[in-house]
mmCIF file of C-alpha atoms in Angstrom:
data_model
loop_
_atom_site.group_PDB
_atom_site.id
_atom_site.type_symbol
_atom_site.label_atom_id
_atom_site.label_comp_id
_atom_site.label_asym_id
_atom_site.label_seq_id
_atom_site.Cartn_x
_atom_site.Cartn_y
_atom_site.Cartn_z
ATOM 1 C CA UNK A 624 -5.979 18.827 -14.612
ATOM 2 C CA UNK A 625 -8.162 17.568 -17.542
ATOM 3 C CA UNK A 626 -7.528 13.951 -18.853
ATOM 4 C CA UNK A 627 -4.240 13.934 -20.648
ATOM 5 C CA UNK A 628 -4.316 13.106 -24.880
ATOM 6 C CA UNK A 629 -2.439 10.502 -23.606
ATOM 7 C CA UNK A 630 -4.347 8.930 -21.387
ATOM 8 C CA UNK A 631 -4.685 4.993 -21.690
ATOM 9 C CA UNK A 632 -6.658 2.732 -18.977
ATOM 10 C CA UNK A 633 -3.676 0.481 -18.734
ATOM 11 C CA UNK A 634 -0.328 2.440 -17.698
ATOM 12 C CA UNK A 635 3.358 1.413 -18.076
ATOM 13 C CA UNK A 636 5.800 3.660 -16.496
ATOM 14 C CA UNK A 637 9.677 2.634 -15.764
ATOM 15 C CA UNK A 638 11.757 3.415 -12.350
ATOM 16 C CA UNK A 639 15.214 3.284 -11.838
ATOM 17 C CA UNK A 640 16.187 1.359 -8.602
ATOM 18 C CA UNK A 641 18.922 4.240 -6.593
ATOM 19 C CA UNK A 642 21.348 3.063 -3.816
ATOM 20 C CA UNK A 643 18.746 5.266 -1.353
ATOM 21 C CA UNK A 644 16.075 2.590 -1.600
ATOM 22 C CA UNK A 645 17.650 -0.208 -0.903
ATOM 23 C CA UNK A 646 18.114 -2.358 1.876
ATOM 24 C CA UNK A 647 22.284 -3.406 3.200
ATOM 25 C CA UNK A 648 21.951 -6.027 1.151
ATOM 26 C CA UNK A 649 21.766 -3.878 -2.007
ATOM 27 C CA UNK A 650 18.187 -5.216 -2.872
ATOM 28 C CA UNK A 651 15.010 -3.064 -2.559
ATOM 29 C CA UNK A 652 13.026 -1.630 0.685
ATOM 30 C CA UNK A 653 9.333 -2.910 0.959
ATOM 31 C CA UNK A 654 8.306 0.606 2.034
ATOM 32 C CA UNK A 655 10.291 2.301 -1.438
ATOM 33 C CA UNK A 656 8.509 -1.107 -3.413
ATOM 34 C CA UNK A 657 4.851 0.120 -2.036
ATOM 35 C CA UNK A 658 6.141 3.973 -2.852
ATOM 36 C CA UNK A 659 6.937 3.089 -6.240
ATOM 37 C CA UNK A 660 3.467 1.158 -6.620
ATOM 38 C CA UNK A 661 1.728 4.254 -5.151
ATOM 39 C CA UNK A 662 3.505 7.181 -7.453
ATOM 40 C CA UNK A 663 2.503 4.766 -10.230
ATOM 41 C CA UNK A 664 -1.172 4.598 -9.211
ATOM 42 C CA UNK A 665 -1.207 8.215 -8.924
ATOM 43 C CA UNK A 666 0.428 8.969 -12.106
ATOM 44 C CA UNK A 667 -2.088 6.932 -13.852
ATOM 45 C CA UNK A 668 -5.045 9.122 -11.564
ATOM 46 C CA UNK A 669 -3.169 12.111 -13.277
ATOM 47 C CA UNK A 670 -3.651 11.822 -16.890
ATOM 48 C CA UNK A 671 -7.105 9.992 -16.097
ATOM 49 C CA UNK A 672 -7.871 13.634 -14.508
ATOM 50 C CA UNK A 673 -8.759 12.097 -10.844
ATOM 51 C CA UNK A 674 -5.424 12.778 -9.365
ATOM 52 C CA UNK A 675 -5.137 14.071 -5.765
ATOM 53 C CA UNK A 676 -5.091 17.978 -6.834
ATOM 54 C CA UNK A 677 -7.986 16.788 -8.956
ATOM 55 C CA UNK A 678 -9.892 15.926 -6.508
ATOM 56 C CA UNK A 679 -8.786 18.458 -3.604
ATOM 57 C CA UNK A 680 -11.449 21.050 -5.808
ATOM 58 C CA UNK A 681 -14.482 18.743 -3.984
ATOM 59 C CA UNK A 682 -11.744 18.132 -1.187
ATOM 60 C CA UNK A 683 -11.642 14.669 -1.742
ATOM 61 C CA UNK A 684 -8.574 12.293 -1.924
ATOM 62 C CA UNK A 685 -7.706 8.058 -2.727
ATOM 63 C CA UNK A 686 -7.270 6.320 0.435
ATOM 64 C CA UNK A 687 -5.807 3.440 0.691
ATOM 65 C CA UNK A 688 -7.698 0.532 2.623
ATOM 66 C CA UNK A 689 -6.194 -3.177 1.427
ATOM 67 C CA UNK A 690 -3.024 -4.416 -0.016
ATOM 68 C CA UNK A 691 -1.798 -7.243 -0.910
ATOM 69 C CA UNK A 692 1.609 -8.157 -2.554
ATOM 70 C CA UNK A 693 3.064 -11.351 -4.216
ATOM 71 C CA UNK A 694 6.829 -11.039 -4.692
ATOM 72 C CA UNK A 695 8.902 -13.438 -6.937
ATOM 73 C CA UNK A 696 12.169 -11.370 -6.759
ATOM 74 C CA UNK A 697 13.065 -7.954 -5.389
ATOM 75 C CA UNK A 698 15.336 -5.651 -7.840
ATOM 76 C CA UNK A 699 18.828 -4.426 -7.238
ATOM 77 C CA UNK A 700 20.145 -0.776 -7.299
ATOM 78 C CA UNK A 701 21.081 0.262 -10.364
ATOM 79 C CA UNK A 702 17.926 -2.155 -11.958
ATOM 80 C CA UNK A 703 15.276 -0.111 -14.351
ATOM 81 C CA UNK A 704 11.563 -1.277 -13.431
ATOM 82 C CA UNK A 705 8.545 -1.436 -15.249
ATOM 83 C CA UNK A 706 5.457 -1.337 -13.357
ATOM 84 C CA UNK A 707 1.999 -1.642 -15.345
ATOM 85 C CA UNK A 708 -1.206 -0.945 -13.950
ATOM 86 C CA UNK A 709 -4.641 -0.789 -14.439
ATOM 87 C CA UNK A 710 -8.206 -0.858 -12.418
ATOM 88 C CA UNK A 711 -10.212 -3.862 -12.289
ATOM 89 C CA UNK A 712 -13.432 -2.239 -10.658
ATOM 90 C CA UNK A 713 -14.492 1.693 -9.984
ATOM 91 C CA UNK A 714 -17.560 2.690 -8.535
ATOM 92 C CA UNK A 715 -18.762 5.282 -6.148
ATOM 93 C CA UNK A 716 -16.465 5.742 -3.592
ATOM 94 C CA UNK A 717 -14.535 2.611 -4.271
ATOM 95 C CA UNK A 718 -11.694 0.895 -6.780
ATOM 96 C CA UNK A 719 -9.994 -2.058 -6.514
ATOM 97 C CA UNK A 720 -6.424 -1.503 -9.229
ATOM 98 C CA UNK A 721 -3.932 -3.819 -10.216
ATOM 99 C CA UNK A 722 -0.050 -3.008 -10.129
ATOM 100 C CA UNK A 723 2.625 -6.299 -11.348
ATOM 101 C CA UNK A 724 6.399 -4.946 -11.623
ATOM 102 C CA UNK A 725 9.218 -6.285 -14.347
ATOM 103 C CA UNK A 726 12.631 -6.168 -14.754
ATOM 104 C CA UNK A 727 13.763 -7.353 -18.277
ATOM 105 C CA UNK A 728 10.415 -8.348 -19.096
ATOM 106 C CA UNK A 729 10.058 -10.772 -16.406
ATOM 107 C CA UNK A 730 7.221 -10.415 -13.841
ATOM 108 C CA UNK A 731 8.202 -10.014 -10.257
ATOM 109 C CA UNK A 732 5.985 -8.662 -8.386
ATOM 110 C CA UNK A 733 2.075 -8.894 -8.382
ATOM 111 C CA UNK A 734 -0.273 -6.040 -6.291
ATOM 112 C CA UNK A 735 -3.701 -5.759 -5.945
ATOM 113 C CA UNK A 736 -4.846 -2.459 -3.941
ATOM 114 C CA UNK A 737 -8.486 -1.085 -2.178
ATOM 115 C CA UNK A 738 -8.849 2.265 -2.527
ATOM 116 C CA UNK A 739 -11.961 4.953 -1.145
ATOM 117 C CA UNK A 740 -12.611 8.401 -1.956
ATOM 118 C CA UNK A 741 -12.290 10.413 1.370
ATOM 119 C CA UNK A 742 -13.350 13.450 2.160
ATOM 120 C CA UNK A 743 -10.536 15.490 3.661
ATOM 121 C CA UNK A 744 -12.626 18.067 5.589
ATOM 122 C CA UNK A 745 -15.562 15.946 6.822
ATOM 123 C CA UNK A 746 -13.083 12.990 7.471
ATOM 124 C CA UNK A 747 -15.443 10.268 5.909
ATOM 125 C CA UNK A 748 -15.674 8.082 2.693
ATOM 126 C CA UNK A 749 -18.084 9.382 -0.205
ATOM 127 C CA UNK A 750 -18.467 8.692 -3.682
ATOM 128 C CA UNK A 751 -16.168 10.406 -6.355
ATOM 129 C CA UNK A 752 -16.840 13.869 -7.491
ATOM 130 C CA UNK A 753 -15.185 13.548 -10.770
ATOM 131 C CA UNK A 754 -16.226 11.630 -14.216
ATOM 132 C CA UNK A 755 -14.413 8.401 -14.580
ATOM 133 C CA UNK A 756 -16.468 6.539 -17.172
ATOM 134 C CA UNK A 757 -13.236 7.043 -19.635
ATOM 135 C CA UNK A 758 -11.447 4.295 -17.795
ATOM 136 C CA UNK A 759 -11.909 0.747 -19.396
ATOM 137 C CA UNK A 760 -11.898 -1.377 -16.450
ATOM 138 C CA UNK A 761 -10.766 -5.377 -16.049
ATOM 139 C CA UNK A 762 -11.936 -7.273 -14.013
ATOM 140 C CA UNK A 763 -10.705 -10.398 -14.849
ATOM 141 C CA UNK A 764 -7.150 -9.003 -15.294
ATOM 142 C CA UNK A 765 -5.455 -10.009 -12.330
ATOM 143 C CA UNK A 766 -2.081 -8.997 -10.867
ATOM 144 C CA UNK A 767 -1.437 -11.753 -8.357
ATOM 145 C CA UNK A 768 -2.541 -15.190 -7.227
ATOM 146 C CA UNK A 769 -4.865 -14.474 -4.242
ATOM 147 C CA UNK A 770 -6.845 -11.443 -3.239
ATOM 148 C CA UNK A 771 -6.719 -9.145 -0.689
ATOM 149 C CA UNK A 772 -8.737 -9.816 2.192
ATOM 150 C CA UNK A 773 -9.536 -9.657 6.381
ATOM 151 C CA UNK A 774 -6.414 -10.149 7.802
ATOM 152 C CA UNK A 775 -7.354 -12.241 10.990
ATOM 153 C CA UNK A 776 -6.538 -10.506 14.288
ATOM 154 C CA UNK A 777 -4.692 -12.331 17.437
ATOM 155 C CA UNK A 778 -5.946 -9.969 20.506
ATOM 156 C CA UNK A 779 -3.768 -12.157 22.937
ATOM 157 C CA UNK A 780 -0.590 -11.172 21.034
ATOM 158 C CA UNK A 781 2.044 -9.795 22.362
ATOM 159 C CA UNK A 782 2.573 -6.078 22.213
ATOM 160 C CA UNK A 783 6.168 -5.377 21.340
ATOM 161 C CA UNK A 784 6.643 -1.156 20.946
ATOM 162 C CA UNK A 785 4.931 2.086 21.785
ATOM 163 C CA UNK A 786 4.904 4.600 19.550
ATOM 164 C CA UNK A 787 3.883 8.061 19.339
ATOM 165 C CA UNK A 788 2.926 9.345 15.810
ATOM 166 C CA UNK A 789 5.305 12.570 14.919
ATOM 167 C CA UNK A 790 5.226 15.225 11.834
ATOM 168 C CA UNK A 791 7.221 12.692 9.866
ATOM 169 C CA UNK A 792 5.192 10.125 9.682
ATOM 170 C CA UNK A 793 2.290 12.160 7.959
ATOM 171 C CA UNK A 794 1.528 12.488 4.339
ATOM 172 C CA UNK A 795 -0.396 15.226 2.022
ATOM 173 C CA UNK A 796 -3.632 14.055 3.405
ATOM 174 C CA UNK A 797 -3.059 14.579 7.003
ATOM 175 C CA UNK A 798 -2.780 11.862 8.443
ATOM 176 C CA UNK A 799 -0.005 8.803 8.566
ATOM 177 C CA UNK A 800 1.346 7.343 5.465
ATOM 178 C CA UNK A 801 0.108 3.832 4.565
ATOM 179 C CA UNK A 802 4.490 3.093 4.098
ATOM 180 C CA UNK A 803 5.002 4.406 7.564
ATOM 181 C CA UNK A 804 2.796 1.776 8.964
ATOM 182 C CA UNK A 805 4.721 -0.982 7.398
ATOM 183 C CA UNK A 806 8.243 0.776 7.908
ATOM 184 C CA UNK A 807 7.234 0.426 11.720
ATOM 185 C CA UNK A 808 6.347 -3.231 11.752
ATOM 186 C CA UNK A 809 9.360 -4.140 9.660
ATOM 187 C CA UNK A 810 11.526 -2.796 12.331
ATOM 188 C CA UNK A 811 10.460 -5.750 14.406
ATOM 189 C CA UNK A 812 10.871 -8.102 12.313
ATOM 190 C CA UNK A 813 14.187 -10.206 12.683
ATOM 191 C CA UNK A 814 16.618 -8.246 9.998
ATOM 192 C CA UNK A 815 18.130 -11.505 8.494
ATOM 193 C CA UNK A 816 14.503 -12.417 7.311
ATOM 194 C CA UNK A 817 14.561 -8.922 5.623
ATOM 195 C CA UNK A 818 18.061 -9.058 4.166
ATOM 196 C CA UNK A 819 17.822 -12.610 2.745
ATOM 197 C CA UNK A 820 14.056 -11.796 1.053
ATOM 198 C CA UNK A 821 12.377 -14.192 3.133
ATOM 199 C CA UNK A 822 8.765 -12.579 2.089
ATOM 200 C CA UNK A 823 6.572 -14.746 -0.248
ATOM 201 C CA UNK A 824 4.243 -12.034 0.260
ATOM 202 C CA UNK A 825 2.135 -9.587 2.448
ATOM 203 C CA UNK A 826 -0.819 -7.723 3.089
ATOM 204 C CA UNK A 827 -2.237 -4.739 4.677
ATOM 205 C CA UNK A 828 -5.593 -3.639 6.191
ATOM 206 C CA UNK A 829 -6.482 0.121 6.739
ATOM 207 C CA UNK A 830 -8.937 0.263 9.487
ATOM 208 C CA UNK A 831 -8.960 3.942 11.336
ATOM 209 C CA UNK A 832 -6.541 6.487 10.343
ATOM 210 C CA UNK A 833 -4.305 8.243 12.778
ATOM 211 C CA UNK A 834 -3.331 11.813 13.308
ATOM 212 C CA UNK A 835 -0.023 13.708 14.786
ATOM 213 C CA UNK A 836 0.464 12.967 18.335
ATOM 214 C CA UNK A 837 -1.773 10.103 18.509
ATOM 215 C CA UNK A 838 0.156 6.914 20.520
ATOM 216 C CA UNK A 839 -0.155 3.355 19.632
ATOM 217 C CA UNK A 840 0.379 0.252 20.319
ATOM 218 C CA UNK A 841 2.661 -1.959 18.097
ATOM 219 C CA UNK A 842 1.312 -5.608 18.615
ATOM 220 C CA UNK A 843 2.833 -9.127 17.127
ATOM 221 C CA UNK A 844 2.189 -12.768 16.818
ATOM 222 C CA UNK A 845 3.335 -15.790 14.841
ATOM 223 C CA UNK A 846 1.077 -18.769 13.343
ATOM 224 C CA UNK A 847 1.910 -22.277 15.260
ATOM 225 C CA UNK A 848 3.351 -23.247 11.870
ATOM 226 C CA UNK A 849 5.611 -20.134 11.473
ATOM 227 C CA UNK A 850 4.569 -19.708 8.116
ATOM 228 C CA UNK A 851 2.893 -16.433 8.334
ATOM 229 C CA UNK A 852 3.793 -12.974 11.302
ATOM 230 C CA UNK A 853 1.061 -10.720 11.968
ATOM 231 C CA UNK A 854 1.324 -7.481 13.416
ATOM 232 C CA UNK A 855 -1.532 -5.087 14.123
ATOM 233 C CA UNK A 856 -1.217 -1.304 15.364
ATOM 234 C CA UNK A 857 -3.921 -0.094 18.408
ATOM 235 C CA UNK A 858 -4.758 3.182 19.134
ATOM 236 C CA UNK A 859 -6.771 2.562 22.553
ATOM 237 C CA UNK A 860 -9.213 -0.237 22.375
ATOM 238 C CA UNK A 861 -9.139 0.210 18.292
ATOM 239 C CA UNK A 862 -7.220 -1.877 16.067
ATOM 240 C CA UNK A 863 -5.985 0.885 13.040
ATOM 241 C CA UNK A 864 -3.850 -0.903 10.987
ATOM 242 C CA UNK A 865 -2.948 -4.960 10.615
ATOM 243 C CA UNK A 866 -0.194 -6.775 8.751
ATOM 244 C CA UNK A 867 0.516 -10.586 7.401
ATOM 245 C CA UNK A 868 4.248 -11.234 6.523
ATOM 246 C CA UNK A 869 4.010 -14.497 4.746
ATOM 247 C CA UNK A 870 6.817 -16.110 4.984
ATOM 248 C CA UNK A 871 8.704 -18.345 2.135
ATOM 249 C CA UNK A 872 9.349 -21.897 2.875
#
């Protein structure tokens, strides 16, 4: 699609919180939060004319590779959203973008994201086909406190779950969701933690994609401190995927 007239480098789009997102305790999923960061990425991509079906004519897609998210609050069901975004650096095959979330004007939730341009037949990064000079970029405009970075890998943990990687758990691109990753972990975590929003924060590392069939390890250890859980998923001798739950005090 070619860039929208109303295209703007800095994108404000509202969500309505339904009753299927939400957790028991009537309060937001952390997989539907990172879905509603994602569709808001992408719509941005979409009237910036580097959206997914964009770039499928060089058969290229956004990948996502590091994630990190500061959360004040979580919204309810029934709660409108705003989440604003933005990219803070874009070149070549790589863009760091910026998501925060409101309800009623106050801030909630602060995300700062990793992307690369993949190629989806050769299966490797490469820079981006398509003109982007159109976006202003900010890179002092920052959505949360810290960035995104190495999450630090225990290899003595303890493995907790097996799992074998189904047609569900893969997205447009082929290969598994970044959510499904997270939805996995989660279901390890103890579910009081969950219900009572005992997560200051967290953050994600993309290391090796997987593929249907594929089975993995599910891996998890605490700090001595209990102030942060770390999870990482292993396909073999590879680590594919690692997660830090930071916990509130």
């Amino acid at each position: 699609m070619p860039i929208s007239p109303n295209f703007t480098s800095i994108l404000s789009k509202d969500w309505e919180i339904n009753f299927t997102q939400c957790t028991p305790s009537g309060f937001l999923k952390y997989t539907d939060l990172c879905n509603i960061l994602q569709l808001t990425a992408a719509a941005h991509s979409e009237i910036g004319g580097i959206s997914f079906y964009d770039m499928q004519e060089f058969h290229q897609a956004w990948v996502l590779s590091r994630m990190r998210v500061e959360i004040t609050d979580l919204p309810k069901s029934g709660d409108t959203v705003t989440v604003t975004t933005w990219i803070n650096s874009l070149e070549n095959s790589r863009s760091v973008r910026a998501l925060e979330m409101y309800v009623n004007g106050k801030k909630i939730v602060g995300c700062e994201t990793y992307w690369a341009v993949f190629n989806t037949q050769l299966r490797r990064p490469e820079a981006l086909a398509l003109p982007y000079e159109h976006f202003e970029l900010f890179p002092d405009k920052r959505a949360t406190i810290e960035g995104f970075s190495k999450i630090n890998i225990n290899y003595e943990k303890e493995a907790v779950f097996e799992k074998t990687v189904y047609l569900s758990d893969l997205d447009i691109v082929n290969h598994v969701n970044n959510v499904k990753y997270l939805e996995w972990c989660l279901d390890h975590v103890e579910p009081k933690r969950i219900l009572k929003q005992q997560v200051q924060s967290f953050e994600m590392n993309f290391m090796k994609e997987l593929s249907l069939k594929d089975t993995v390890i599910i891996h998890e250890s605490d700090t001595e401190d209990n102030s942060a859980t770390t999870f990482s998923i292993t396909k073999g001798e590879k680590t594919c995927y690692a997660l830090q739950l930071n916990w509130k005090k």
